Amino acid sequence: MAGLAAAGEPRARNVILFLGDAGGIPTLHAASLHGYGAPGKLFIQQMPHMGLSETSPVGAWVSDSAAGMTAIVTGQKTKNSVISQSAEAVPGKTDGAPLKTILEYAEERGLSTGVISNMSMADATPAACYAHCNHRRKFAEIVAQIAKPRFGDGVDLVIGGGRKGILAATESAGYDLRKALGEKGYAWYDRPEEIPAGARRVVALFDERFDPLPVVRRAIEILSRNPKGYFLMVEWDMHTDKLRQGLDQAVTMDKLVRQTAGQVNGRDTLLLFTADHSFDLRVRGGKPGEALLPEKPAEDGARTAVQMFNTHTAEEVLVAAMGPGAARVKGYMPNTQIFHILLAAYGWKETGKK
């Protein structure tokens, strides 16, 4: 376990956790070949501190995003489908104990917090930061917890996808999400470019794709106004079931990490990239000077450079970091260790499981 920061060791005022959903090492390698025509060209692949994270959940070898992200943000493993509750939870039936997340630690201490994703804000990865639920598909129950935080005044910036599905789920449950959030001081925005520089508490939900570079830049500007610091989680979907789209999104995530490294103060901000689980993709052909993915599908029987089976896999994923506390990222670790690395970067002690 990563211990409390030693005396004289630099501590992070801010932590930004980048989560590439399904962004395993095979995907990162393929994204470098796809985006830049050579291996090792991603910014993520050149970060100064690296390790490998084992991703298994309780009761299985292969993780989904719920169990994977729960381990990363709480330091405890749980069952697939469970959102930041203990392994005693029976998915969809019985609650486990709520597990205190790194975002909740930040809220408890008066830091500003944010979650950004191109996936639904009720989906497993962002939800594991701010909610506790025995099944990832209980969207209404999950998003209602934005307005009912367990610590502090709750997550400050909620920016991402899933607008139609979230509103349908909350309306079906008889819950007026807009009203509840308005009563808690949130401003609601329908498009990312509408978020003003002077915003303080924001919920912005979209169904269309958006460019994360200006959105994350604006979010950091907003969160940075808090002299105590901030915690920000940024998820970008890197599933390659749609191969070209997935690799394009992996390249976008890498550009986002690079941009953020240039925006923040590297002396007081820890940047950490990892994935919740890997994905079954392999580069099995191709050569320099040729596009990894042809514009036209290969003829029947022709060997393709990339082979993809539409499934999660259990191999280790990369953990890459820079900034104060990054030196703790090394070697082989369970995904639960990432939580302790983030906690120690702030210089905080673990104060309980709930």
Short mmCIF file of C-alpha atoms in Angstrom, two decimals:
data_model
loop_
_atom_site.label_atom_id
_atom_site.label_comp_id
_atom_site.label_asym_id
_atom_site.label_seq_id
_atom_site.Cartn_x
_atom_site.Cartn_y
_atom_site.Cartn_z
CA MET A 1 0.00 0.00 0.00
CA ALA A 2 1.27 3.45 -0.86
CA GLY A 3 1.83 5.20 2.45
CA LEU A 4 1.25 8.77 3.55
CA ALA A 5 3.58 11.28 1.93
CA ALA A 6 6.89 11.42 3.80
CA ALA A 7 8.04 14.63 5.45
CA GLY A 8 9.47 17.00 2.87
CA GLU A 9 8.02 15.01 -0.04
CA PRO A 10 6.09 17.20 -2.49
CA ARG A 11 2.35 16.86 -2.26
CA ALA A 12 -0.29 17.42 -4.90
CA ARG A 13 -2.77 20.25 -4.52
CA ASN A 14 -4.69 18.89 -7.51
CA VAL A 15 -5.18 15.42 -8.99
CA ILE A 16 -6.47 14.67 -12.49
CA LEU A 17 -7.33 11.03 -13.15
CA PHE A 18 -7.62 10.13 -16.84
CA LEU A 19 -9.54 6.92 -17.42
CA GLY A 20 -9.39 5.31 -20.85
CA ASP A 21 -12.39 2.98 -20.82
CA ALA A 22 -11.10 -0.31 -22.28
CA GLY A 23 -7.83 1.46 -23.06
CA GLY A 24 -5.49 -1.45 -22.49
CA ILE A 25 -1.90 -1.71 -23.71
CA PRO A 26 -2.87 -3.36 -27.04
CA THR A 27 -5.20 -0.43 -27.77
CA LEU A 28 -2.54 2.14 -26.88
CA HIS A 29 -0.04 0.43 -29.18
CA ALA A 30 -2.54 0.26 -32.05
CA ALA A 31 -3.53 3.90 -31.48
CA SER A 32 0.09 5.00 -31.84
CA LEU A 33 0.45 3.09 -35.11
CA HIS A 34 -2.93 4.39 -36.32
CA GLY A 35 -2.38 8.01 -35.33
CA TYR A 36 1.32 8.45 -35.91
CA GLY A 37 2.54 5.53 -38.04
CA ALA A 38 5.02 4.30 -35.44
CA PRO A 39 5.06 2.71 -31.97
CA GLY A 40 5.60 4.65 -28.78
CA LYS A 41 4.46 8.02 -30.14
CA LEU A 42 1.62 8.67 -27.70
CA PHE A 43 2.24 11.19 -24.94
CA ILE A 44 0.86 8.63 -22.50
CA GLN A 45 3.57 6.17 -23.55
CA GLN A 46 6.25 8.75 -22.72
CA MET A 47 5.09 9.77 -19.24
CA PRO A 48 7.97 9.42 -16.76
CA HIS A 49 6.46 6.96 -14.27
CA MET A 50 4.79 3.71 -15.32
CA GLY A 51 3.47 0.50 -13.85
CA LEU A 52 1.07 -2.33 -14.61
CA SER A 53 -2.32 -2.72 -12.98
CA GLU A 54 -4.12 -6.04 -12.49
CA THR A 55 -7.87 -5.51 -13.00
CA SER A 56 -9.80 -8.55 -11.77
CA PRO A 57 -13.05 -8.01 -9.81
CA VAL A 58 -14.42 -10.17 -7.00
CA GLY A 59 -15.59 -13.53 -8.32
CA ALA A 60 -14.18 -13.29 -11.85
CA TRP A 61 -10.99 -12.66 -13.81
CA VAL A 62 -12.44 -10.18 -16.31
CA SER A 63 -13.76 -6.85 -15.04
CA ASP A 64 -16.50 -4.57 -16.22
CA SER A 65 -16.24 -0.80 -15.81
CA ALA A 66 -18.25 -0.73 -12.58
CA ALA A 67 -15.96 -3.05 -10.62
CA GLY A 68 -12.85 -1.70 -12.33
CA MET A 69 -13.54 1.93 -11.53
CA THR A 70 -14.77 1.13 -8.02
CA ALA A 71 -11.39 -0.42 -7.24
CA ILE A 72 -9.53 2.58 -8.65
CA VAL A 73 -11.47 5.25 -6.75
CA THR A 74 -12.14 3.41 -3.44
CA GLY A 75 -9.20 1.03 -2.98
CA GLN A 76 -11.48 -2.00 -2.66
CA LYS A 77 -12.49 -4.66 -5.14
CA THR A 78 -16.14 -5.52 -5.67
CA LYS A 79 -18.34 -7.57 -7.99
CA ASN A 80 -19.03 -6.71 -11.61
CA SER A 81 -22.00 -4.33 -12.07
CA VAL A 82 -21.62 -2.86 -8.55
CA ILE A 83 -20.96 0.88 -8.17
CA SER A 84 -18.74 1.85 -5.19
CA GLN A 85 -20.28 -0.63 -2.79
CA SER A 86 -18.53 -3.49 -1.02
CA ALA A 87 -18.36 -7.04 -2.35
CA GLU A 88 -21.23 -8.04 -0.05
CA ALA A 89 -23.56 -6.39 -2.58
CA VAL A 90 -25.67 -8.74 -4.70
CA PRO A 91 -25.86 -7.02 -8.10
CA GLY A 92 -29.34 -5.65 -8.69
CA LYS A 93 -30.70 -7.10 -5.46
CA THR A 94 -28.91 -6.21 -2.23
CA ASP A 95 -26.75 -3.27 -1.23
CA GLY A 96 -23.24 -3.62 0.10
CA ALA A 97 -21.59 -1.04 2.33
CA PRO A 98 -20.92 2.28 0.57
CA LEU A 99 -17.22 2.73 -0.16
CA LYS A 100 -15.74 6.20 0.25
CA THR A 101 -14.35 7.46 -3.06
CA ILE A 102 -11.36 9.70 -3.71
CA LEU A 103 -13.82 12.35 -4.95
CA GLU A 104 -15.66 12.14 -1.62
CA TYR A 105 -12.37 12.53 0.27
CA ALA A 106 -11.77 15.69 -1.77
CA GLU A 107 -15.28 17.00 -1.10
CA GLU A 108 -14.91 16.31 2.62
CA ARG A 109 -11.81 18.51 2.66
CA GLY A 110 -13.35 21.40 0.75
CA LEU A 111 -11.67 20.83 -2.61
CA SER A 112 -13.53 21.39 -5.86
CA THR A 113 -14.39 18.27 -7.85
CA GLY A 114 -15.46 17.33 -11.35
CA VAL A 115 -16.32 14.38 -13.58
CA ILE A 116 -16.20 14.57 -17.37
CA SER A 117 -16.99 11.78 -19.84
CA ASN A 118 -18.09 11.20 -23.41
CA MET A 119 -20.15 8.33 -22.03
CA SER A 120 -23.38 8.66 -20.07
CA MET A 121 -22.97 10.48 -16.77
CA ALA A 122 -25.00 7.66 -15.23
CA ASP A 123 -22.66 5.04 -16.65
CA ALA A 124 -20.30 3.00 -14.51
CA THR A 125 -17.06 4.99 -14.70
CA PRO A 126 -18.29 8.49 -13.78
CA ALA A 127 -20.96 7.06 -11.47
CA ALA A 128 -18.38 5.22 -9.37
CA CYS A 129 -16.86 8.59 -8.43
CA TYR A 130 -20.01 10.16 -6.95
CA ALA A 131 -22.60 7.41 -6.40
CA HIS A 132 -23.13 4.09 -4.62
CA CYS A 133 -25.50 1.52 -6.13
CA ASN A 134 -25.86 -2.25 -6.32
CA HIS A 135 -26.28 -2.18 -10.10
CA ARG A 136 -24.87 0.03 -12.80
CA ARG A 137 -28.15 0.10 -14.77
CA LYS A 138 -30.16 1.84 -12.04
CA PHE A 139 -29.66 5.18 -13.74
CA ALA A 140 -32.27 7.18 -11.85
CA GLU A 141 -30.98 6.04 -8.47
CA ILE A 142 -27.41 6.83 -9.54
CA VAL A 143 -27.86 10.37 -10.87
CA ALA A 144 -30.16 11.36 -8.00
CA GLN A 145 -27.10 11.08 -5.76
CA ILE A 146 -25.51 14.10 -7.46
CA ALA A 147 -27.96 16.22 -5.47
CA LYS A 148 -27.62 14.10 -2.30
CA PRO A 149 -23.88 13.96 -1.56
CA ARG A 150 -22.52 12.05 1.40
CA PHE A 151 -19.59 14.46 1.86
CA GLY A 152 -19.22 18.18 1.27
CA ASP A 153 -21.60 19.86 -1.13
CA GLY A 154 -21.17 17.24 -3.85
CA VAL A 155 -19.39 17.11 -7.18
CA ASP A 156 -19.13 20.60 -8.68
CA LEU A 157 -18.80 19.91 -12.41
CA VAL A 158 -20.77 17.10 -14.08
CA ILE A 159 -20.14 17.20 -17.82
CA GLY A 160 -20.85 14.41 -20.25
CA GLY A 161 -23.18 12.27 -22.27
CA GLY A 162 -26.39 10.33 -21.83
CA ARG A 163 -28.85 13.21 -21.64
CA LYS A 164 -31.82 11.45 -23.28
CA GLY A 165 -31.45 8.22 -21.34
CA ILE A 166 -30.86 9.95 -18.01
CA LEU A 167 -33.91 12.20 -18.35
CA ALA A 168 -36.05 9.27 -19.46
CA ALA A 169 -34.93 7.19 -16.46
CA THR A 170 -35.48 9.96 -13.91
CA GLU A 171 -38.85 10.94 -15.37
CA SER A 172 -39.95 7.31 -15.28
CA ALA A 173 -38.94 7.18 -11.62
CA GLY A 174 -40.95 10.34 -10.88
CA TYR A 175 -37.81 12.33 -10.07
CA ASP A 176 -37.42 15.88 -11.39
CA LEU A 177 -33.66 15.96 -11.92
CA ARG A 178 -33.50 19.55 -13.18
CA LYS A 179 -35.47 20.85 -10.20
CA ALA A 180 -33.42 18.87 -7.67
CA LEU A 181 -30.15 20.09 -9.13
CA GLY A 182 -31.39 23.67 -9.36
CA GLU A 183 -32.26 23.60 -5.67
CA LYS A 184 -28.65 22.60 -4.96
CA GLY A 185 -27.26 25.53 -6.91
CA TYR A 186 -26.39 23.80 -10.16
CA ALA A 187 -26.71 25.58 -13.49
CA TRP A 188 -27.88 23.33 -16.33
CA TYR A 189 -26.31 23.57 -19.79
CA ASP A 190 -27.35 21.81 -22.98
CA ARG A 191 -24.11 22.17 -24.93
CA PRO A 192 -20.47 22.21 -23.78
CA GLU A 193 -19.67 25.57 -25.35
CA GLU A 194 -22.40 27.20 -23.23
CA ILE A 195 -20.46 26.67 -19.99
CA PRO A 196 -19.14 30.12 -19.00
CA ALA A 197 -15.73 30.78 -17.51
CA GLY A 198 -17.40 32.13 -14.38
CA ALA A 199 -19.45 28.99 -13.72
CA ARG A 200 -19.22 27.41 -10.28
CA ARG A 201 -21.57 24.40 -10.11
CA VAL A 202 -22.48 22.86 -13.45
CA VAL A 203 -24.46 19.95 -14.84
CA ALA A 204 -24.09 19.72 -18.62
CA LEU A 205 -25.52 16.68 -20.36
CA PHE A 206 -25.39 16.05 -24.10
CA ASP A 207 -26.26 13.37 -26.61
CA GLU A 208 -24.01 14.59 -29.41
CA ARG A 209 -20.27 14.05 -29.56
CA PHE A 210 -18.11 16.89 -28.27
CA ASP A 211 -14.48 17.92 -28.45
CA PRO A 212 -12.97 17.31 -25.01
CA LEU A 213 -9.99 19.62 -25.42
CA PRO A 214 -11.79 22.97 -24.86
CA VAL A 215 -14.20 21.40 -22.36
CA VAL A 216 -11.48 20.03 -20.10
CA ARG A 217 -9.46 23.23 -20.43
CA ARG A 218 -12.48 25.26 -19.26
CA ALA A 219 -13.20 22.80 -16.44
CA ILE A 220 -9.65 23.10 -15.10
CA GLU A 221 -9.92 26.89 -15.21
CA ILE A 222 -13.12 26.72 -13.15
CA LEU A 223 -11.82 24.18 -10.62
CA SER A 224 -8.51 26.01 -10.23
CA ARG A 225 -10.24 28.96 -8.57
CA ASN A 226 -10.42 26.96 -5.34
CA PRO A 227 -7.23 27.69 -3.37
CA LYS A 228 -7.57 24.33 -1.60
CA GLY A 229 -7.23 22.48 -4.90
CA TYR A 230 -9.35 20.06 -6.88
CA PHE A 231 -9.95 16.49 -8.03
CA LEU A 232 -11.00 15.88 -11.64
CA MET A 233 -11.79 12.59 -13.35
CA VAL A 234 -11.87 12.55 -17.14
CA GLU A 235 -13.12 9.44 -18.93
CA TRP A 236 -12.91 8.93 -22.67
CA ASP A 237 -14.32 5.79 -24.26
CA MET A 238 -11.58 3.72 -25.93
CA HIS A 239 -13.57 0.56 -26.70
CA THR A 240 -12.54 -0.69 -30.13
CA ASP A 241 -15.66 -2.69 -30.99
CA LYS A 242 -15.97 0.02 -33.67
CA LEU A 243 -12.34 -0.20 -34.60
CA ARG A 244 -11.59 3.08 -36.36
CA GLN A 245 -13.75 5.12 -34.02
CA GLY A 246 -12.15 3.49 -30.98
CA LEU A 247 -8.59 4.14 -32.14
CA ASP A 248 -9.48 7.71 -33.12
CA GLN A 249 -10.86 8.22 -29.61
CA ALA A 250 -7.69 6.77 -28.10
CA VAL A 251 -5.64 9.32 -30.05
CA THR A 252 -8.00 12.06 -28.84
CA MET A 253 -7.55 10.99 -25.23
CA ASP A 254 -3.79 11.11 -25.68
CA LYS A 255 -4.00 14.64 -27.09
CA LEU A 256 -6.10 15.58 -24.09
CA VAL A 257 -3.50 14.29 -21.62
CA ARG A 258 -0.77 16.15 -23.54
CA GLN A 259 -2.78 19.39 -23.55
CA THR A 260 -3.51 19.13 -19.84
CA ALA A 261 0.14 18.52 -18.99
CA GLY A 262 0.91 21.82 -20.71
CA GLN A 263 -1.91 23.66 -18.97
CA VAL A 264 -1.40 22.75 -15.32
CA ASN A 265 1.41 23.46 -12.91
CA GLY A 266 3.43 20.24 -12.87
CA ARG A 267 4.77 21.04 -9.40
CA ASP A 268 1.36 20.87 -7.73
CA THR A 269 -0.78 18.68 -10.01
CA LEU A 270 -0.61 14.90 -10.34
CA LEU A 271 -1.72 13.54 -13.71
CA LEU A 272 -2.44 9.82 -13.82
CA PHE A 273 -3.70 7.75 -16.75
CA THR A 274 -5.01 4.22 -16.53
CA ALA A 275 -7.76 1.93 -17.82
CA ASP A 276 -10.51 0.09 -15.99
CA HIS A 277 -9.93 -3.06 -18.06
CA SER A 278 -8.38 -4.14 -21.32
CA PHE A 279 -10.03 -5.17 -24.60
CA ASP A 280 -9.41 -8.01 -27.04
CA LEU A 281 -7.51 -6.32 -29.86
CA ARG A 282 -4.25 -7.38 -31.50
CA VAL A 283 -1.99 -5.93 -34.15
CA ARG A 284 -1.10 -8.99 -36.24
CA GLY A 285 0.19 -7.48 -39.47
CA GLY A 286 1.00 -4.32 -41.37
CA LYS A 287 4.27 -2.45 -41.87
CA PRO A 288 5.71 1.10 -41.73
CA GLY A 289 4.43 3.39 -44.44
CA GLU A 290 1.04 1.68 -44.68
CA ALA A 291 -2.14 2.76 -42.90
CA LEU A 292 -2.94 0.41 -40.05
CA LEU A 293 -6.62 0.49 -41.01
CA PRO A 294 -7.43 0.49 -44.74
CA GLU A 295 -10.06 2.90 -46.01
CA LYS A 296 -11.88 0.01 -47.67
CA PRO A 297 -12.59 -3.34 -46.00
CA ALA A 298 -10.25 -6.13 -46.98
CA GLU A 299 -11.47 -8.66 -49.54
CA ASP A 300 -12.81 -11.92 -48.22
CA GLY A 301 -10.00 -14.04 -46.89
CA ALA A 302 -7.46 -11.24 -46.85
CA ARG A 303 -5.39 -10.89 -43.71
CA THR A 304 -6.11 -7.66 -41.80
CA ALA A 305 -3.46 -5.86 -39.76
CA VAL A 306 -5.71 -5.62 -36.70
CA GLN A 307 -7.86 -8.37 -35.24
CA MET A 308 -10.61 -7.54 -32.78
CA PHE A 309 -12.95 -9.70 -30.75
CA ASN A 310 -15.70 -7.70 -29.11
CA THR A 311 -14.97 -8.51 -25.48
CA HIS A 312 -13.22 -7.28 -22.36
CA THR A 313 -10.06 -9.11 -21.35
CA ALA A 314 -8.12 -9.72 -18.14
CA GLU A 315 -4.54 -8.74 -18.99
CA GLU A 316 -2.87 -5.93 -17.07
CA VAL A 317 -3.33 -2.30 -18.10
CA LEU A 318 -0.91 0.62 -18.05
CA VAL A 319 -0.69 3.11 -15.21
CA ALA A 320 1.26 6.22 -16.27
CA ALA A 321 1.80 9.36 -14.22
CA MET A 322 3.64 12.63 -13.82
CA GLY A 323 3.72 15.30 -11.12
CA PRO A 324 3.88 15.10 -7.31
CA GLY A 325 3.26 11.56 -6.12
CA ALA A 326 3.91 10.02 -9.53
CA ALA A 327 7.01 8.17 -8.34
CA ARG A 328 4.72 5.74 -6.47
CA VAL A 329 3.60 4.42 -9.87
CA LYS A 330 5.99 1.55 -10.48
CA GLY A 331 5.99 -2.18 -10.92
CA TYR A 332 3.04 -4.51 -10.81
CA MET A 333 0.04 -3.57 -8.68
CA PRO A 334 -3.62 -4.41 -8.10
CA ASN A 335 -5.96 -1.72 -9.39
CA THR A 336 -6.84 -0.92 -5.77
CA GLN A 337 -3.31 0.47 -5.33
CA ILE A 338 -4.16 3.40 -7.61
CA PHE A 339 -6.55 4.78 -4.97
CA HIS A 340 -3.76 4.72 -2.38
CA ILE A 341 -1.39 6.45 -4.80
CA LEU A 342 -3.92 9.26 -5.30
CA LEU A 343 -4.62 9.54 -1.58
CA ALA A 344 -0.92 9.65 -0.71
CA ALA A 345 -0.26 12.26 -3.39
CA TYR A 346 -2.57 14.62 -1.51
CA GLY A 347 -0.89 13.62 1.75
CA TRP A 348 -4.12 12.22 3.20
CA LYS A 349 -4.71 9.22 5.44
CA GLU A 350 -7.46 6.69 4.77
CA THR A 351 -10.23 7.47 7.24
CA GLY A 352 -12.51 4.48 6.90
CA LYS A 353 -14.28 2.30 4.39
CA LYS A 354 -17.62 4.07 4.43
#
